[in-house]
PDB file of C-alpha atoms and ligand atoms in Angstrom:
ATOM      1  CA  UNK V   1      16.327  19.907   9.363  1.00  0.00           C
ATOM      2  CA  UNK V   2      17.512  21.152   5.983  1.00  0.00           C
ATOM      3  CA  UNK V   3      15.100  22.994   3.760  1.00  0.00           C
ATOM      4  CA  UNK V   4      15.738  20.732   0.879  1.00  0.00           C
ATOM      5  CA  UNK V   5      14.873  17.434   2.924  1.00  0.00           C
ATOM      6  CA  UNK V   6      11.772  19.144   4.261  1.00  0.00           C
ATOM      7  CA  UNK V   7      10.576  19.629   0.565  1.00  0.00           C
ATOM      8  CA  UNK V   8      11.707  15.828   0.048  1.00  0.00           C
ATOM      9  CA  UNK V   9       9.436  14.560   2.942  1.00  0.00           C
ATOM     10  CA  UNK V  10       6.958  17.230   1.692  1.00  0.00           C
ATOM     11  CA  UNK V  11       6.655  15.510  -1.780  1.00  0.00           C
ATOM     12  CA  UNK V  12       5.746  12.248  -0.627  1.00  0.00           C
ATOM     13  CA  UNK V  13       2.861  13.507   1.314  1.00  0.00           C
ATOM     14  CA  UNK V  14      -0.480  12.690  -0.086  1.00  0.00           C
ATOM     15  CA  UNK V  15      -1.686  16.368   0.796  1.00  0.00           C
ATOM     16  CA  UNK V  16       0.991  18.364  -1.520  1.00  0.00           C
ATOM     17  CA  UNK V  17       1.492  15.600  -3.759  1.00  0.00           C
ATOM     18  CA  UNK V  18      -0.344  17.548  -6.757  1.00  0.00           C
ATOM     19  CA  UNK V  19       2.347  20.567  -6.645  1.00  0.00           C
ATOM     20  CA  UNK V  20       4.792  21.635  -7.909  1.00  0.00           C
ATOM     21  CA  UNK V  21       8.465  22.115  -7.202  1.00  0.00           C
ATOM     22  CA  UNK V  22       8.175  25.770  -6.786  1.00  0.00           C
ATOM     23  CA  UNK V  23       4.889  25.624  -4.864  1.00  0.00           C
ATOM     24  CA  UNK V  24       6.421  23.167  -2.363  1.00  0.00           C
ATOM     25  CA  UNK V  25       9.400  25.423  -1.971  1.00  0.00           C
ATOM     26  CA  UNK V  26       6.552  28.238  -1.148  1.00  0.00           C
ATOM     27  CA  UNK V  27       5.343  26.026   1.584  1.00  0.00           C
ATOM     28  CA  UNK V  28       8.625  24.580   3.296  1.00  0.00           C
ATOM     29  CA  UNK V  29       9.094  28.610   3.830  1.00  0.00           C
ATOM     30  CA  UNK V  30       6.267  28.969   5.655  1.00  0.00           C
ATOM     31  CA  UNK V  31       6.745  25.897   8.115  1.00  0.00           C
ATOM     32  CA  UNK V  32       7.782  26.332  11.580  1.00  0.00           C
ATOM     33  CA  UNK V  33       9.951  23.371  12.568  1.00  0.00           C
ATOM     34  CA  UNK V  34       9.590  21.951  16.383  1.00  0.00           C
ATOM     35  CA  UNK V  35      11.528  19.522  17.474  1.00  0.00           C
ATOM     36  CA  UNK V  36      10.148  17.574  19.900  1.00  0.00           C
ATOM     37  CA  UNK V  37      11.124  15.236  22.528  1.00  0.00           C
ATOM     38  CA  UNK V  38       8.764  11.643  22.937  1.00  0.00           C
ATOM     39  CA  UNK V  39       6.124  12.326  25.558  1.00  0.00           C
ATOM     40  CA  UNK V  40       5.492  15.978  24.685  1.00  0.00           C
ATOM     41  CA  UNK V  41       1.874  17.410  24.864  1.00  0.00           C
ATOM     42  CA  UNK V  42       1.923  19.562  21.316  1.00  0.00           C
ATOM     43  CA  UNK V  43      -1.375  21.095  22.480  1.00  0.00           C
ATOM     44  CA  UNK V  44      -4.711  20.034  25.016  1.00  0.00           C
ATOM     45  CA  UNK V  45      -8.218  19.253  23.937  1.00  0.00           C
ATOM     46  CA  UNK V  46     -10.458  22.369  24.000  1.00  0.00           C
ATOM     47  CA  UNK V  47      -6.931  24.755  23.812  1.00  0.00           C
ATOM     48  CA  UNK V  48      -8.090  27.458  21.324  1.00  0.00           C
ATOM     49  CA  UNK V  49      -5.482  27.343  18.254  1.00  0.00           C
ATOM     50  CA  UNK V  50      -5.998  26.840  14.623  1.00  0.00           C
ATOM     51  CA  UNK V  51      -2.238  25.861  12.970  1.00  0.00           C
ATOM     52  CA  UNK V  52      -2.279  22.696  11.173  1.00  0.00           C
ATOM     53  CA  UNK V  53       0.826  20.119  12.065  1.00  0.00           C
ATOM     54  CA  UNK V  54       2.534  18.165   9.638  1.00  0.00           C
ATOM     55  CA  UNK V  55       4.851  14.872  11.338  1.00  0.00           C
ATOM     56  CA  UNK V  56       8.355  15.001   9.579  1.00  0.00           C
ATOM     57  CA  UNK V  57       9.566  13.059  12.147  1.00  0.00           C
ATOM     58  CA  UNK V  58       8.785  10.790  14.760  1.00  0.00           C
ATOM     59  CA  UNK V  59       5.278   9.840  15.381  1.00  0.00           C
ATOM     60  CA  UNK V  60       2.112  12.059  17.462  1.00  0.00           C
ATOM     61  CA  UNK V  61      -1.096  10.175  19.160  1.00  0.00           C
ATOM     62  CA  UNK V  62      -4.435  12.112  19.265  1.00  0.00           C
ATOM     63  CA  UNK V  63      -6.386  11.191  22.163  1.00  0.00           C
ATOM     64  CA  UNK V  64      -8.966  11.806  24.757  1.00  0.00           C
ATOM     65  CA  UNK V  65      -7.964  11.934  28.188  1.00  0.00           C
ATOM     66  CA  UNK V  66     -11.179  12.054  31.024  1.00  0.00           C
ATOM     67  CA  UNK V  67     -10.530  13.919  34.269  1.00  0.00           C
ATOM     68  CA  UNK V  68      -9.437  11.309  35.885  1.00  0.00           C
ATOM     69  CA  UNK V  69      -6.338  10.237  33.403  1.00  0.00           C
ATOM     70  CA  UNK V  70      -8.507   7.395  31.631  1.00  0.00           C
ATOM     71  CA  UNK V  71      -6.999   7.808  27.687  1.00  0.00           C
ATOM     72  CA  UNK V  72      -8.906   6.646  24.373  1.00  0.00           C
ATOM     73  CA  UNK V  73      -6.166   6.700  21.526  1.00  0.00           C
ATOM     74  CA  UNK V  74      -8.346   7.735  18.310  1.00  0.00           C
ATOM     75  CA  UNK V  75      -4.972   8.296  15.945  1.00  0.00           C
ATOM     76  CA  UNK V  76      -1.535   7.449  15.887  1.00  0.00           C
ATOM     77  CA  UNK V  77      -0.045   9.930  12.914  1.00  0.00           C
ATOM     78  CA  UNK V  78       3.449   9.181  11.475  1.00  0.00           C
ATOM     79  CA  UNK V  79       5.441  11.076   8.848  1.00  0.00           C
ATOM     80  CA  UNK V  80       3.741  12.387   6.367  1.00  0.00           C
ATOM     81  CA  UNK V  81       0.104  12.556   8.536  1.00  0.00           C
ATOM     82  CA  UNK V  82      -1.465  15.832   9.096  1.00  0.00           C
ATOM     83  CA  UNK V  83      -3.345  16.715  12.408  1.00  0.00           C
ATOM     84  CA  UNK V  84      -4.968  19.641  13.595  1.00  0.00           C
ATOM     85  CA  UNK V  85      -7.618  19.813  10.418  1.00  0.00           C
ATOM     86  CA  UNK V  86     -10.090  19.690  12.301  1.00  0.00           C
ATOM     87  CA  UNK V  87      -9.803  23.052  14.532  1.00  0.00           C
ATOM     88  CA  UNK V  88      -8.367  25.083  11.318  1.00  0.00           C
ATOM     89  CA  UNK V  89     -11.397  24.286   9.189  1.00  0.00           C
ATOM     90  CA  UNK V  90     -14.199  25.142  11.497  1.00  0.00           C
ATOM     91  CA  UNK V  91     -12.048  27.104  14.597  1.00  0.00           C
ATOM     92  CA  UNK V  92     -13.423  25.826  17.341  1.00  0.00           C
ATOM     93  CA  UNK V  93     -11.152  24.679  19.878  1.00  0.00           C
ATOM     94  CA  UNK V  94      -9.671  21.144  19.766  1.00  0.00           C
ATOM     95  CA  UNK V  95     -11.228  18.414  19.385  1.00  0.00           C
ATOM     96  CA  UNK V  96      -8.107  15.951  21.441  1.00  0.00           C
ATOM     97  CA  UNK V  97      -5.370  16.077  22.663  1.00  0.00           C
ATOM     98  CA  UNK V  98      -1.857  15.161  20.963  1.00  0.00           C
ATOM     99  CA  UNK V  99       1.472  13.634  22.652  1.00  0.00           C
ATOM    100  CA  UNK V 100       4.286  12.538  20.720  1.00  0.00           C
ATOM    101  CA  UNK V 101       5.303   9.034  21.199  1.00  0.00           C
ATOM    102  CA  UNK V 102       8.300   9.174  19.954  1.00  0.00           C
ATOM    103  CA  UNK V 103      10.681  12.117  19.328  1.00  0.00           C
ATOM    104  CA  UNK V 104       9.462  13.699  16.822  1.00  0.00           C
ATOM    105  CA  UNK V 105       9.780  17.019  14.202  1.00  0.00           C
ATOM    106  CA  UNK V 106       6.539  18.626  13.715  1.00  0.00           C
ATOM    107  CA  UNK V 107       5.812  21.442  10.743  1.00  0.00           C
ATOM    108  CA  UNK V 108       3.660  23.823  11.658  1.00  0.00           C
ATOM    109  CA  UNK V 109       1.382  25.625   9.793  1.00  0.00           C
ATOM    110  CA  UNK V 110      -0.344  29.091  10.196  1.00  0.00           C
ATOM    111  CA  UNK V 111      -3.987  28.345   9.481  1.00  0.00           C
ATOM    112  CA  UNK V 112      -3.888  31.620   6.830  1.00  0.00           C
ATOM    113  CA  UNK V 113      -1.169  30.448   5.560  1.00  0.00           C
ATOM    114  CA  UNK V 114      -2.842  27.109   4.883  1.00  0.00           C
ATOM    115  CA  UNK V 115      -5.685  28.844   3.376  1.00  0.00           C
ATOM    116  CA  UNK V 116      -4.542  30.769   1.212  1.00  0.00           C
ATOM    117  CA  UNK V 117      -2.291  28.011  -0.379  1.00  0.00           C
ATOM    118  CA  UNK V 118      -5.788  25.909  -0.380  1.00  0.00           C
ATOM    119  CA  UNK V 119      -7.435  29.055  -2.325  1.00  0.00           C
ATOM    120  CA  UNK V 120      -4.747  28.859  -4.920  1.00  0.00           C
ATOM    121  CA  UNK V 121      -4.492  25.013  -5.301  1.00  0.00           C
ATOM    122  CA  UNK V 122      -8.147  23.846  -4.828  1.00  0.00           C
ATOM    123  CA  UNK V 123      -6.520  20.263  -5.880  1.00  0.00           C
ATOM    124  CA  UNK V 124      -5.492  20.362  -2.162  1.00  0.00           C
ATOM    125  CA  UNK V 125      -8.966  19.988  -1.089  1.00  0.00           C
ATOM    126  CA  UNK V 126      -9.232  16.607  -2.345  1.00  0.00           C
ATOM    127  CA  UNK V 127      -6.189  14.929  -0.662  1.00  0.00           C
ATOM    128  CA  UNK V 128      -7.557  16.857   2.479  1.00  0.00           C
ATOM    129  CA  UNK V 129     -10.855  15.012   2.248  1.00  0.00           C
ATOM    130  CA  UNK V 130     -10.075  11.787   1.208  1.00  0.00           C
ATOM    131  CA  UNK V 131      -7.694  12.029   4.943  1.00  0.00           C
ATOM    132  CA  UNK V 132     -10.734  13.240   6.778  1.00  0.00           C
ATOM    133  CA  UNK V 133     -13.262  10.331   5.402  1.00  0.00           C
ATOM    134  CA  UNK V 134     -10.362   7.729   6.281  1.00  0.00           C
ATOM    135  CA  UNK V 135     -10.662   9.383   9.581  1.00  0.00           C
ATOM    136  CA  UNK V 136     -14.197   9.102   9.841  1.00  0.00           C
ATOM    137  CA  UNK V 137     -14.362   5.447   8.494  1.00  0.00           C
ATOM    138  CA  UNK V 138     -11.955   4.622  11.342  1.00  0.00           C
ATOM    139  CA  UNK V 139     -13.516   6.101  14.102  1.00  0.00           C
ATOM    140  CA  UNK V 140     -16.859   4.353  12.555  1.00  0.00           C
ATOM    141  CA  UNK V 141     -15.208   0.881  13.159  1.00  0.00           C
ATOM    142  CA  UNK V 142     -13.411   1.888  16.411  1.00  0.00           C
ATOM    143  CA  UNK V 143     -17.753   2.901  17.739  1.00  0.00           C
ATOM    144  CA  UNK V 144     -18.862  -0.737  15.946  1.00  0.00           C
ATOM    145  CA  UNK V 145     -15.697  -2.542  18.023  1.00  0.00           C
ATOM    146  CA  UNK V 146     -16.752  -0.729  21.363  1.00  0.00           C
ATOM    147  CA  UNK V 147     -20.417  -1.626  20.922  1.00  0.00           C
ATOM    148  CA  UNK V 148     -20.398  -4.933  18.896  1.00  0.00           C
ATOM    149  CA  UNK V 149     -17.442  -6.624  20.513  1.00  0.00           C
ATOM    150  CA  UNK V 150     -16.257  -7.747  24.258  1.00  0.00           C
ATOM    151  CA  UNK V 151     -13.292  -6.580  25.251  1.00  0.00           C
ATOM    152  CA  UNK V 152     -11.330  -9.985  24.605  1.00  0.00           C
ATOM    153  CA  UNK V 153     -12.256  -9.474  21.102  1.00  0.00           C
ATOM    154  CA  UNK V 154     -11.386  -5.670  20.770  1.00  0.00           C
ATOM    155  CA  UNK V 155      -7.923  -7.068  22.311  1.00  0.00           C
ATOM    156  CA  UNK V 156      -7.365  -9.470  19.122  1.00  0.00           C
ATOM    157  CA  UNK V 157      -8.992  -6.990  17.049  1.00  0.00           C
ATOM    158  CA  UNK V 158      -6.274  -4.562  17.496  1.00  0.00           C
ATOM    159  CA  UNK V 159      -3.543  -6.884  17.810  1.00  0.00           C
ATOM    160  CA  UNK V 160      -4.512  -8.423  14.410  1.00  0.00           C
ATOM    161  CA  UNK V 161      -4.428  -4.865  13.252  1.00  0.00           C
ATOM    162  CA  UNK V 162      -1.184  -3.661  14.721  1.00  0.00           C
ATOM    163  CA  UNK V 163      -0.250  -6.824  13.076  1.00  0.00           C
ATOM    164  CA  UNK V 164      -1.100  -6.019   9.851  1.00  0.00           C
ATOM    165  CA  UNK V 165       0.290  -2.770   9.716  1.00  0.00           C
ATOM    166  CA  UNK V 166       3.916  -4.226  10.635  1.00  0.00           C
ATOM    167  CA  UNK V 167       3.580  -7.255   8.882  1.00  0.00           C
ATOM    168  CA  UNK V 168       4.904  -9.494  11.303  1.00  0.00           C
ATOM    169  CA  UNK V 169       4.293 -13.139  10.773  1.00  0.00           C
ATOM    170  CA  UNK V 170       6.262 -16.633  12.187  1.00  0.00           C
ATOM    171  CA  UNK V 171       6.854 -19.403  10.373  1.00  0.00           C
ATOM    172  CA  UNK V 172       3.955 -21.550  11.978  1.00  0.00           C
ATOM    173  CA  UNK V 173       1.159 -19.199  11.251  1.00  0.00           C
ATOM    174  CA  UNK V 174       1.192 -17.545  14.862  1.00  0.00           C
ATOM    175  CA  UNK V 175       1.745 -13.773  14.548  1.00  0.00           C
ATOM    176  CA  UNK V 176       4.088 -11.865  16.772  1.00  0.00           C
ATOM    177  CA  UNK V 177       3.913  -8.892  18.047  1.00  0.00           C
ATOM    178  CA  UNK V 178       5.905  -6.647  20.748  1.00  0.00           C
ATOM    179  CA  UNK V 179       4.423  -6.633  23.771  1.00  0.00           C
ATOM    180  CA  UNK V 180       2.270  -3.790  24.460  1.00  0.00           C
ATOM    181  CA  UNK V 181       1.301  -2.240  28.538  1.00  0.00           C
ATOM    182  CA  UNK V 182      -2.264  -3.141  30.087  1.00  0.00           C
ATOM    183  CA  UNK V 183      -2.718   1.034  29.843  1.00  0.00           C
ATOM    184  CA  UNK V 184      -1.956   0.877  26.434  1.00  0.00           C
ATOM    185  CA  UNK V 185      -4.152  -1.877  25.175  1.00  0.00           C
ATOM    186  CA  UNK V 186      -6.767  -0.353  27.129  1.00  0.00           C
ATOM    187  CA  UNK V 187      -6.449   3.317  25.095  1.00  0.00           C
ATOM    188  CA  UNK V 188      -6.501   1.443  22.356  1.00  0.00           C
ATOM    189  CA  UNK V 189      -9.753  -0.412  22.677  1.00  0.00           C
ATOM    190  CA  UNK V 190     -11.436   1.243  24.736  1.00  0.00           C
ATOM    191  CA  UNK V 191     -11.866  -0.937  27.792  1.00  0.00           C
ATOM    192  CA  UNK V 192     -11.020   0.142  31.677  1.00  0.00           C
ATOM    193  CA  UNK V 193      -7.297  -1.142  32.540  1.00  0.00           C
ATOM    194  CA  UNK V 194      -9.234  -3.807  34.823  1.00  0.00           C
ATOM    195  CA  UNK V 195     -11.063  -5.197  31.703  1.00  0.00           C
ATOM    196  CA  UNK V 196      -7.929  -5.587  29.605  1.00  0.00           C
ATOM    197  CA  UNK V 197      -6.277  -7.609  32.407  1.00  0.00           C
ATOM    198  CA  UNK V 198      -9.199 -10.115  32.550  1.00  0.00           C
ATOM    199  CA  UNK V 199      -9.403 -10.301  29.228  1.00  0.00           C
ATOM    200  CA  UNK V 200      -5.616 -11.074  28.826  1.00  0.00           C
ATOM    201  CA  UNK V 201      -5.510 -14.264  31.663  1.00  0.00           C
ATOM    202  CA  UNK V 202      -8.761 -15.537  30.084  1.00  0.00           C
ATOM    203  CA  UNK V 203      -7.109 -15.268  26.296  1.00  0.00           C
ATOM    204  CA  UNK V 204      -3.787 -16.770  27.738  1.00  0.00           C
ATOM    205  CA  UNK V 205      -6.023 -19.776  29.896  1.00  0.00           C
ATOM    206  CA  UNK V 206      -7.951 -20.364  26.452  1.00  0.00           C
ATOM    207  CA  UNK V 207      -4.561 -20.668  24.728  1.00  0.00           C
ATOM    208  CA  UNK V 208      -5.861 -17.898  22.180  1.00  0.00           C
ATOM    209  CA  UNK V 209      -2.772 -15.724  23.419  1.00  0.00           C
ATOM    210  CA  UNK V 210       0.547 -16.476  24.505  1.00  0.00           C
ATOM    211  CA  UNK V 211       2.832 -14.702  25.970  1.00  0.00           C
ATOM    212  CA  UNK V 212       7.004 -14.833  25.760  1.00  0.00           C
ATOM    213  CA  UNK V 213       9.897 -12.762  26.419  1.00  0.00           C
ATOM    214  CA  UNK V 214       8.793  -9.421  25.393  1.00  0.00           C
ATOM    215  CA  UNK V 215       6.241 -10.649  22.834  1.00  0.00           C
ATOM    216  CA  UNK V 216       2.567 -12.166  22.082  1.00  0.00           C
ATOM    217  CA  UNK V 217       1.826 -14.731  19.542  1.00  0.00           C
ATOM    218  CA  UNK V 218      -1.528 -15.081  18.334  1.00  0.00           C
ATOM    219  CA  UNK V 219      -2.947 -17.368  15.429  1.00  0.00           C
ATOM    220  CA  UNK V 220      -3.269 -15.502  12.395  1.00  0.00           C
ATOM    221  CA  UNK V 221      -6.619 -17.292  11.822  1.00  0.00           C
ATOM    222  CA  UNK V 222      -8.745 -16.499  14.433  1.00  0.00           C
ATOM    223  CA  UNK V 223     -11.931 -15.324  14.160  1.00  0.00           C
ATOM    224  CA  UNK V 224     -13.157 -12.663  16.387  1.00  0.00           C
TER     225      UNK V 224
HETATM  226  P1  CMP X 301      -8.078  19.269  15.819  1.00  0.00           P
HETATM  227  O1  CMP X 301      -9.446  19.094  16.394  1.00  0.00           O
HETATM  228  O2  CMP X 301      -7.711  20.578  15.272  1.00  0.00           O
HETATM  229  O3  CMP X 301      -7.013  18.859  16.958  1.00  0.00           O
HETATM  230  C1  CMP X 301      -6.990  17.480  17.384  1.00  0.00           C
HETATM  231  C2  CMP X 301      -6.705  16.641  16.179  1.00  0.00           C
HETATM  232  O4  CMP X 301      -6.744  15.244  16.399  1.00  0.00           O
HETATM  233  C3  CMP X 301      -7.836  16.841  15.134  1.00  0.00           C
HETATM  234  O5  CMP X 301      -7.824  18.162  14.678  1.00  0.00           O
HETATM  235  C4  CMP X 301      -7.477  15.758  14.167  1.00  0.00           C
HETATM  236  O6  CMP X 301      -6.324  16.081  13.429  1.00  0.00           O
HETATM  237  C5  CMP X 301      -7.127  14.636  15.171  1.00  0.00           C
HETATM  238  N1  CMP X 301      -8.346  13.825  15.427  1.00  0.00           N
HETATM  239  C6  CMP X 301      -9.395  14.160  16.204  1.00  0.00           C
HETATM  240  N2  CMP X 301     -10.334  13.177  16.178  1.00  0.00           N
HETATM  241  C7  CMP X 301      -9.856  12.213  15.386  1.00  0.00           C
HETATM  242  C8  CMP X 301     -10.350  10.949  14.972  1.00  0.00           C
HETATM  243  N3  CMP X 301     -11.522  10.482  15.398  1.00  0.00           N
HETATM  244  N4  CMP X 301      -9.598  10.228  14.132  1.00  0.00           N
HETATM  245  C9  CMP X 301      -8.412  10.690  13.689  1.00  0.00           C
HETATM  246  N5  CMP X 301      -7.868  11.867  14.061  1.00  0.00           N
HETATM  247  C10 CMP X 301      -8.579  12.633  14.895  1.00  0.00           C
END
C-alpha cells in the first residue's frame, strides 16, 4: 500500500481526523503494514501485547472463544476502526481475540508510539473516547438482548440490525438479507448453535422468516 493512500484512509478516520497534513504524514511513518489473508488470528485473548491496530483494509472480528470452540462476536471493525485500545491503555493482556473475516491490511501501531502522538495532540483523546463509549453502549445492549430477549428475538434483533447497516429493503416491505450459517447467528447473539436452529424452524413455521435461495426475508415491521 502506498504511503500517500495510507494518509488518505488515515484522514477519514474519526481518530486522526483533528490533524494535520504533516502530523498524519508523522504517523503513516510509524505504521507497520500486515497484510492479511481472511481467517487469520491477528492475536489470542490473554496474549500479552500492547500495539494498537488500525483496519485499512478488509474487515477484523473481536471475539470470545470458550475452551470448547463456542464464539461470542462482540465487534466486527472495518476500515477506519481501531482495535487493540483496550490492552495499550491499561497493559494487561487482551481482552478477545481477533480474526479477520475478510482479507484484510492492518496498521500497526507501537503503543509508545501511540502515546507519545496522544501527549502531543491531546485532541486525540476525545475521538478515542467517544469510540470506547460506543463500545460500551453496544456491549450494554448486546447484555440487555441476552438477558431480556429469547433467542428467536435476538435472531430478528440482529437481522434487523445487519439490516440496517446495509440498507437492504424489497419493494413489499420484507427486508432481505444474505443468508448467514447457524454458527454464525449463534456468535452473534449469543445462543448455543442448537438454540439458533430451533429458533429458525419455529420463525420459518410462524411465517416470521422465510427463507430463499441464498437469502432471508423478514418484515421490516416486526416487533420484537
Ligand atoms: P484489546 O483488549 O487490546 O484487544 C482485544 C480488542 O477487542 C480490544 O482491545 C478492543 O479493541 C476489542 N474489544 C474488546 N471488547 C470489546 C467490546 N465489548 N466491544 C467492542 N470491541 C471490543
Amino acid at each position: 500500500m502506498l504511503k500517500n493512500e495510507i494518509i488518505q484512509i488515515l484522514k477519514e478516520i474519526p481518530l486522526f481526523k483533528a490533524l494535520s497534513e504533516e502530523h498524519l504524514l508523522k504517523i503513516s511513518n510509524e505504521f507497520n503494514i500486515n497484510k492479511l489473508k481472511k481467517g487469520k488470528t491477528i492475536f489470542y485473548q490473554e496474549d500479552e501485547s500492547t500495539d494498537l491496530y488500525i483496519v485499512l483494509e478488509g474487515a477484523v472480528k473481536a471475539c470470545l472463544i470458550d475452551p470448547e470452540g463456542k464464539e461470542l462476536m462482540l465487534n466486527i471493525l472495518k476500515k477506519g476502526d481501531f482495535f487493540g485500545e483496550l490492552s495499550l491503555l491499561d497493559g494487561k493482556p487482551r481482552s478477545a481475540t481477533t480474526i479477520t473475516v475478510a482479507d484484510s491490511v492492518v496498521g500497526i501501531l507501537k503503543r509508545e508510539k501511540f502515546l507519545t502522538l496522544l501527549n502531543n495532540n491531546p485532541i486525540i483523546a476525545i475521538s478515542l473516547l467517544s469510540a470506547i463509549v460506543d463500545r460500551i453502549r453496544m456491549t450494554d445492549d448486546m447484555l440487555s438482548s441476552m438477558a431480556f430477549l429469547d433467542v428467536s428475538r435476538r435472531i430478528i434483533k440482529f437481522l434487523l440490525n445487519t439490516a440496517q447497516k446495509e440498507s437492504k429493503m424489497t419493494e413489499n416491505g420484507l427486508i432481505k438479507i444474505k443468508k448467514i450459517t447457524h454458527k454464525e447467528l449463534a456468535s452473534c447473539t449469543g445462543a448455543s448453535r442448537e438454540a439458533v436452529t430451533k429458533a429458525l424452524k419455529i420463525l420459518k413455521f410462524r411465517g416470521i422468516l422465510i427463507e430463499k435461495n441464498e437469502f432471508l426475508f423478514i418484515s421490516k415491521d416486526i416487533e420484537l
